[in-house]
Amino acid sequence: MRIVLDAMGGDNAPRAIIEGALLALGEYEDISICLVGKKEVIAEHLRGREYDPERIDVVDAREEIEMAEPPVNAIRTKKDSSMVVGMNLVAEGKGDVFLTAGSTGATVAGATLIIRRAKGVERPALAPVLPTAEGSMLLVDCGANVDCKPSQLRQFGIMGSIYMRTVMGVENPRVGLINNGAEEEKGNAQTKKAFGLLKDTDINFVGNVEGRDLMLGACDVAVSDGFVGNVVMKFLEGCAKALMSMLKDELMSSTRSKLGAALAKPAFSNFKKKMDYTEYGGALMLGVNGGVIKAHGSSNANAIKNAIRQARTFTQGGVVEKIKAELAAVAEKEAADRAEKEEKSQE
Amino acid sequence: MRIVLDAMGGDNAPRAIIEGALLALGEYEDISICLVGKKEVIAEHLRGREYDPERIDVVDAREEIEMAEPPVNAIRTKKDSSMVVGMNLVAEGKGDVFLTAGSTGATVAGATLIIRRAKGVERPALAPVLPTAEGSMLLVDCGANVDCKPSQLRQFGIMGSIYMRTVMGVENPRVGLINNGAEEEKGNAQTKKAFGLLKDTDINFVGNVEGRDLMLGACDVAVSDGFVGNVVMKFLEGCAKALMSMLKDELMSSTRSKLGAALAKPAFSNFKKKMDYTEYGGALMLGVNGGVIKAHGSSNANAIKNAIRQARTFTQGGVVEKIKAELAAVAEKEAADRAEKEEKSQE
């Protein structure tokens, strides 16, 4: 298996990316890694390191896409960027999965423009794994599609279910629809329709999930449009930060609680680690013709190693093929239902 | 000032409601309270208590609206419920503000059907005050309108700004639009249009606010449709619970951190108090022809007292009149702009 790595993307690139690649090579014997970026910079970071040269190769790319660049434009004009060159390798079948810690917008745009939609997929979605009190959940979509049709939400549910089953090993993943109430009749125009469509699939649809139950582990896959998903994902990040800062203020307000906090420090560190979602890997582009993983921009070497582990399981599990097959089955069933209805109406 | 209290609504009614009323009467000399509900039950709770009988009166109402009842139907059929009787008092000018800890749906439905929209308001909104790392913010709307037009979001911003200025004493409140990116061009079809409309008002519109900045105090008023607002509000509740439970698990995992947690207990209690949004009062119905406040269902006597304080400031500040005046000014300006444009196009 060949994993293509954007060596230039992310706050700590290329050091953390290359470091993470070497860690992963040590851990997983069945992978090889292709590092894409300025070859002399990559060579410099590899110099003096111990690794199997048969399992690392470098593909030169002279440009870089900056975080603030308009994504579609960046993908279209920077043909020699590490992102475009790397994605082209996957599109041409010269790599199994592309992994980057670079611009989210460019990753989404590039995945759609270069690697392209898988057959039967209406719109690819960006899906991060988020921590919950019970473990973790996949959020589909977190920003690739801000305006969504109900049928897209159904596909998000199906694709998310496949991912959690195949990569995260969750048996019969519970798929929930993020909504403003638990009852079936609750929701806006979009979610009310999506509810009916999701109910009619073979996945384990557990119905509407309210905001308060998301973090309490009410579902394994949380479905929403990219607008709501983006607000939720970033709100979680902000909440964790704000709550910890509020708690810290209180803990620092007396000598007694300061001492308590010092004693409990290892517990606080473990908690922080649990909340650090780079532990769970990056966000997936679900619904494109190949693996694309977006690691957090601030990823360190360990986060990159985790994302490589995820890329490996994603490829081994044949997620892309499974998505195509299950969506085709849904489309077939719908066509059959339509034909049957028409036949009846003509009788 | 006469505050009308739903004595029968909420998990701890009528005890906590009546207790809260007595606390408030002791604290604020310029209010009187009208308790609505089964008169013999209320009388029993008042028996033996010390209070000025001139400042409390009881209005009998024989029915109760349950939490799970379909709201509109409940308001239409239970004419003798404490909610309907109480709201009628305010609608008839026999009370300044109605306060309940009962069903949220029934409160929204009743406010709209009985107290009715204030002149110029497209749709009333339900607006809770939420804690942030910097203090608090008002969220408009948290669920009264799941599908919103951009012009409604503009009104939410204006109404929220008036509330924070008048009741919470925030000078020039910063109004933010909840969005999936900070840049002006970000958003879905709805928020992109709303951005332009909000920019064109006299309020202190600070632009788009991302999920991660909400809890960090990026704005005093957060504007969104009731779908997103509902998810955010409930997600905050769930996050706080989940994060504290995850932290607790870590703290209880070793003797050392257990000891630390015990020492830091007062700090944890203070933190919990800060996160308890009943401290900030209830959620406002903004945009109806009178004050309507929905206290949290689990309100204790102190939360009810806080909501009464809020009801008092709301009435003193003339929020309803201010909303009507400012929205009329916006409508006038729009009409003038339209007339000017038409004139120009005819030239």
mmCIF file of N, CA and C in Angstrom, chain B residues 71-133:
data_model
loop_
_atom_site.group_PDB
_atom_site.id
_atom_site.type_symbol
_atom_site.label_atom_id
_atom_site.label_comp_id
_atom_site.label_asym_id
_atom_site.label_seq_id
_atom_site.Cartn_x
_atom_site.Cartn_y
_atom_site.Cartn_z
ATOM 1 N N PRO B 71 -47.915 21.769 21.319
ATOM 2 C CA PRO B 71 -48.070 23.105 21.895
ATOM 3 C C PRO B 71 -49.270 23.897 21.381
ATOM 4 N N VAL B 72 -49.392 24.004 20.057
ATOM 5 C CA VAL B 72 -50.447 24.860 19.519
ATOM 6 C C VAL B 72 -51.816 24.337 19.955
ATOM 7 N N ASN B 73 -51.964 23.034 19.884
ATOM 8 C CA ASN B 73 -53.208 22.412 20.289
ATOM 9 C C ASN B 73 -53.501 22.661 21.769
ATOM 10 N N ALA B 74 -52.478 22.533 22.593
ATOM 11 C CA ALA B 74 -52.635 22.750 24.030
ATOM 12 C C ALA B 74 -53.122 24.168 24.304
ATOM 13 N N ILE B 75 -52.526 25.156 23.637
ATOM 14 C CA ILE B 75 -52.914 26.554 23.849
ATOM 15 C C ILE B 75 -54.352 26.783 23.379
ATOM 16 N N ARG B 76 -54.723 26.147 22.279
ATOM 17 C CA ARG B 76 -56.056 26.369 21.710
ATOM 18 C C ARG B 76 -57.163 25.711 22.529
ATOM 19 N N THR B 77 -56.842 24.539 23.122
ATOM 20 C CA THR B 77 -57.930 23.797 23.779
ATOM 21 C C THR B 77 -57.964 23.988 25.296
ATOM 22 N N LYS B 78 -56.795 24.201 25.903
ATOM 23 C CA LYS B 78 -56.804 24.328 27.369
ATOM 24 C C LYS B 78 -56.933 25.789 27.778
ATOM 25 N N LYS B 79 -58.116 26.311 27.575
ATOM 26 C CA LYS B 79 -58.367 27.733 27.826
ATOM 27 C C LYS B 79 -58.237 28.069 29.309
ATOM 28 N N ASP B 80 -58.393 27.070 30.162
ATOM 29 C CA ASP B 80 -58.330 27.335 31.602
ATOM 30 C C ASP B 80 -57.003 26.847 32.205
ATOM 31 N N SER B 81 -55.991 26.750 31.350
ATOM 32 C CA SER B 81 -54.681 26.363 31.884
ATOM 33 C C SER B 81 -53.987 27.596 32.468
ATOM 34 N N SER B 82 -53.054 27.358 33.377
ATOM 35 C CA SER B 82 -52.334 28.474 34.010
ATOM 36 C C SER B 82 -51.591 29.280 32.942
ATOM 37 N N MET B 83 -51.109 28.612 31.900
ATOM 38 C CA MET B 83 -50.366 29.303 30.841
ATOM 39 C C MET B 83 -51.289 30.236 30.054
ATOM 40 N N VAL B 84 -52.423 29.711 29.619
ATOM 41 C CA VAL B 84 -53.341 30.531 28.805
ATOM 42 C C VAL B 84 -53.951 31.657 29.645
ATOM 43 N N VAL B 85 -54.376 31.339 30.856
ATOM 44 C CA VAL B 85 -54.981 32.367 31.718
ATOM 45 C C VAL B 85 -53.954 33.470 32.017
ATOM 46 N N GLY B 86 -52.746 33.060 32.322
ATOM 47 C CA GLY B 86 -51.692 34.035 32.639
ATOM 48 C C GLY B 86 -51.355 34.923 31.453
ATOM 49 N N MET B 87 -51.230 34.306 30.284
ATOM 50 C CA MET B 87 -50.894 35.100 29.099
ATOM 51 C C MET B 87 -52.028 36.047 28.734
ATOM 52 N N ASN B 88 -53.277 35.601 28.950
ATOM 53 C CA ASN B 88 -54.409 36.489 28.683
ATOM 54 C C ASN B 88 -54.357 37.741 29.560
ATOM 55 N N LEU B 89 -53.915 37.558 30.795
ATOM 56 C CA LEU B 89 -53.795 38.721 31.690
ATOM 57 C C LEU B 89 -52.847 39.757 31.094
ATOM 58 N N VAL B 90 -51.714 39.289 30.588
ATOM 59 C CA VAL B 90 -50.737 40.216 29.994
ATOM 60 C C VAL B 90 -51.294 40.815 28.700
ATOM 61 N N ALA B 91 -51.967 39.978 27.898
ATOM 62 C CA ALA B 91 -52.537 40.473 26.636
ATOM 63 C C ALA B 91 -53.584 41.555 26.899
ATOM 64 N N GLU B 92 -54.309 41.426 28.018
ATOM 65 C CA GLU B 92 -55.356 42.400 28.341
ATOM 66 C C GLU B 92 -54.820 43.590 29.116
ATOM 67 N N GLY B 93 -53.510 43.626 29.314
ATOM 68 C CA GLY B 93 -52.920 44.762 30.035
ATOM 69 C C GLY B 93 -53.066 44.654 31.547
ATOM 70 N N LYS B 94 -53.465 43.490 32.041
ATOM 71 C CA LYS B 94 -53.616 43.321 33.494
ATOM 72 C C LYS B 94 -52.338 42.813 34.149
ATOM 73 N N GLY B 95 -51.282 42.727 33.372
ATOM 74 C CA GLY B 95 -49.981 42.326 33.903
ATOM 75 C C GLY B 95 -48.921 42.811 32.934
ATOM 76 N N ASP B 96 -47.687 43.037 33.433
ATOM 77 C CA ASP B 96 -46.656 43.589 32.556
ATOM 78 C C ASP B 96 -45.862 42.506 31.848
ATOM 79 N N VAL B 97 -45.696 41.387 32.546
ATOM 80 C CA VAL B 97 -44.850 40.348 31.976
ATOM 81 C C VAL B 97 -45.299 39.000 32.513
ATOM 82 N N PHE B 98 -45.200 37.984 31.656
ATOM 83 C CA PHE B 98 -45.599 36.630 32.041
ATOM 84 C C PHE B 98 -44.360 35.758 32.137
ATOM 85 N N LEU B 99 -44.285 35.017 33.228
ATOM 86 C CA LEU B 99 -43.102 34.192 33.486
ATOM 87 C C LEU B 99 -43.532 32.759 33.766
ATOM 88 N N THR B 100 -42.887 31.810 33.061
ATOM 89 C CA THR B 100 -43.253 30.402 33.258
ATOM 90 C C THR B 100 -42.023 29.501 33.180
ATOM 91 N N ALA B 101 -42.055 28.399 33.907
ATOM 92 C CA ALA B 101 -41.025 27.372 33.774
ATOM 93 C C ALA B 101 -41.611 26.143 33.092
ATOM 94 N N GLY B 102 -42.788 26.326 32.474
ATOM 95 C CA GLY B 102 -43.490 25.219 31.820
ATOM 96 C C GLY B 102 -42.958 24.912 30.429
ATOM 97 N N SER B 103 -43.772 24.212 29.651
ATOM 98 C CA SER B 103 -43.376 23.764 28.306
ATOM 99 C C SER B 103 -42.877 24.901 27.415
ATOM 100 N N THR B 104 -41.700 24.713 26.821
ATOM 101 C CA THR B 104 -41.133 25.735 25.930
ATOM 102 C C THR B 104 -42.019 25.916 24.707
ATOM 103 N N GLY B 105 -42.433 24.807 24.108
ATOM 104 C CA GLY B 105 -43.259 24.885 22.916
ATOM 105 C C GLY B 105 -44.547 25.646 23.178
ATOM 106 N N ALA B 106 -45.196 25.369 24.312
ATOM 107 C CA ALA B 106 -46.443 26.041 24.638
ATOM 108 C C ALA B 106 -46.197 27.522 24.915
ATOM 109 N N THR B 107 -45.051 27.843 25.509
ATOM 110 C CA THR B 107 -44.733 29.253 25.764
ATOM 111 C C THR B 107 -44.617 30.011 24.455
ATOM 112 N N VAL B 108 -43.880 29.409 23.502
ATOM 113 C CA VAL B 108 -43.698 30.057 22.197
ATOM 114 C C VAL B 108 -45.045 30.183 21.488
ATOM 115 N N ALA B 109 -45.817 29.101 21.483
ATOM 116 C CA ALA B 109 -47.112 29.114 20.801
ATOM 117 C C ALA B 109 -48.051 30.121 21.457
ATOM 118 N N GLY B 110 -48.100 30.100 22.775
ATOM 119 C CA GLY B 110 -48.998 30.999 23.505
ATOM 120 C C GLY B 110 -48.616 32.455 23.315
ATOM 121 N N ALA B 111 -47.320 32.737 23.380
ATOM 122 C CA ALA B 111 -46.862 34.120 23.207
ATOM 123 C C ALA B 111 -47.313 34.636 21.847
ATOM 124 N N THR B 112 -47.183 33.786 20.826
ATOM 125 C CA THR B 112 -47.516 34.216 19.468
ATOM 126 C C THR B 112 -49.026 34.315 19.273
ATOM 127 N N LEU B 113 -49.774 33.322 19.816
ATOM 128 C CA LEU B 113 -51.223 33.283 19.584
ATOM 129 C C LEU B 113 -51.988 34.223 20.508
ATOM 130 N N ILE B 114 -51.520 34.375 21.733
ATOM 131 C CA ILE B 114 -52.300 35.152 22.710
ATOM 132 C C ILE B 114 -51.756 36.581 22.858
ATOM 133 N N ILE B 115 -50.461 36.696 23.105
ATOM 134 C CA ILE B 115 -49.906 38.048 23.311
ATOM 135 C C ILE B 115 -49.601 38.692 21.959
ATOM 136 N N ARG B 116 -49.340 37.900 20.983
ATOM 137 C CA ARG B 116 -49.194 38.295 19.576
ATOM 138 C C ARG B 116 -47.932 39.102 19.273
ATOM 139 N N ARG B 117 -47.606 39.024 18.000
ATOM 140 C CA ARG B 117 -46.460 39.754 17.481
ATOM 141 C C ARG B 117 -46.592 41.247 17.739
ATOM 142 N N ALA B 118 -45.455 41.855 18.077
ATOM 143 C CA ALA B 118 -45.452 43.312 18.170
ATOM 144 C C ALA B 118 -45.447 43.865 16.750
ATOM 145 N N LYS B 119 -45.966 45.064 16.574
ATOM 146 C CA LYS B 119 -46.056 45.684 15.255
ATOM 147 C C LYS B 119 -44.660 45.750 14.613
ATOM 148 N N GLY B 120 -44.576 45.305 13.376
ATOM 149 C CA GLY B 120 -43.307 45.420 12.648
ATOM 150 C C GLY B 120 -42.422 44.198 12.764
ATOM 151 N N VAL B 121 -42.761 43.293 13.691
ATOM 152 C CA VAL B 121 -41.936 42.097 13.881
ATOM 153 C C VAL B 121 -42.392 41.004 12.910
ATOM 154 N N GLU B 122 -41.443 40.442 12.156
ATOM 155 C CA GLU B 122 -41.823 39.352 11.251
ATOM 156 C C GLU B 122 -42.142 38.088 12.033
ATOM 157 N N ARG B 123 -41.217 37.669 12.877
ATOM 158 C CA ARG B 123 -41.436 36.466 13.695
ATOM 159 C C ARG B 123 -40.770 36.652 15.056
ATOM 160 N N PRO B 124 -41.507 36.442 16.131
ATOM 161 C CA PRO B 124 -40.867 36.505 17.456
ATOM 162 C C PRO B 124 -39.822 35.401 17.598
ATOM 163 N N ALA B 125 -38.854 35.637 18.456
ATOM 164 C CA ALA B 125 -37.761 34.662 18.654
ATOM 165 C C ALA B 125 -37.622 34.336 20.133
ATOM 166 N N LEU B 126 -37.104 33.145 20.400
ATOM 167 C CA LEU B 126 -36.831 32.751 21.783
ATOM 168 C C LEU B 126 -35.325 32.896 22.020
ATOM 169 N N ALA B 127 -34.980 33.656 23.043
ATOM 170 C CA ALA B 127 -33.570 34.037 23.225
ATOM 171 C C ALA B 127 -33.075 33.778 24.634
ATOM 172 N N PRO B 128 -32.269 32.733 24.813
ATOM 173 C CA PRO B 128 -31.691 32.465 26.134
ATOM 174 C C PRO B 128 -30.368 33.227 26.334
ATOM 175 N N VAL B 129 -30.061 33.499 27.579
ATOM 176 C CA VAL B 129 -28.756 34.074 27.919
ATOM 177 C C VAL B 129 -27.841 32.913 28.288
ATOM 178 N N LEU B 130 -26.715 32.785 27.603
ATOM 179 C CA LEU B 130 -25.803 31.660 27.839
ATOM 180 C C LEU B 130 -24.481 32.141 28.418
ATOM 181 N N PRO B 131 -23.853 31.322 29.254
ATOM 182 C CA PRO B 131 -22.548 31.700 29.812
ATOM 183 C C PRO B 131 -21.447 31.588 28.760
ATOM 184 N N THR B 132 -20.466 32.465 28.829
ATOM 185 C CA THR B 132 -19.263 32.333 27.995
ATOM 186 C C THR B 132 -18.052 32.520 28.900
ATOM 187 N N ALA B 133 -16.880 32.316 28.347
ATOM 188 C CA ALA B 133 -15.652 32.491 29.135
ATOM 189 C C ALA B 133 -15.507 33.940 29.593
#
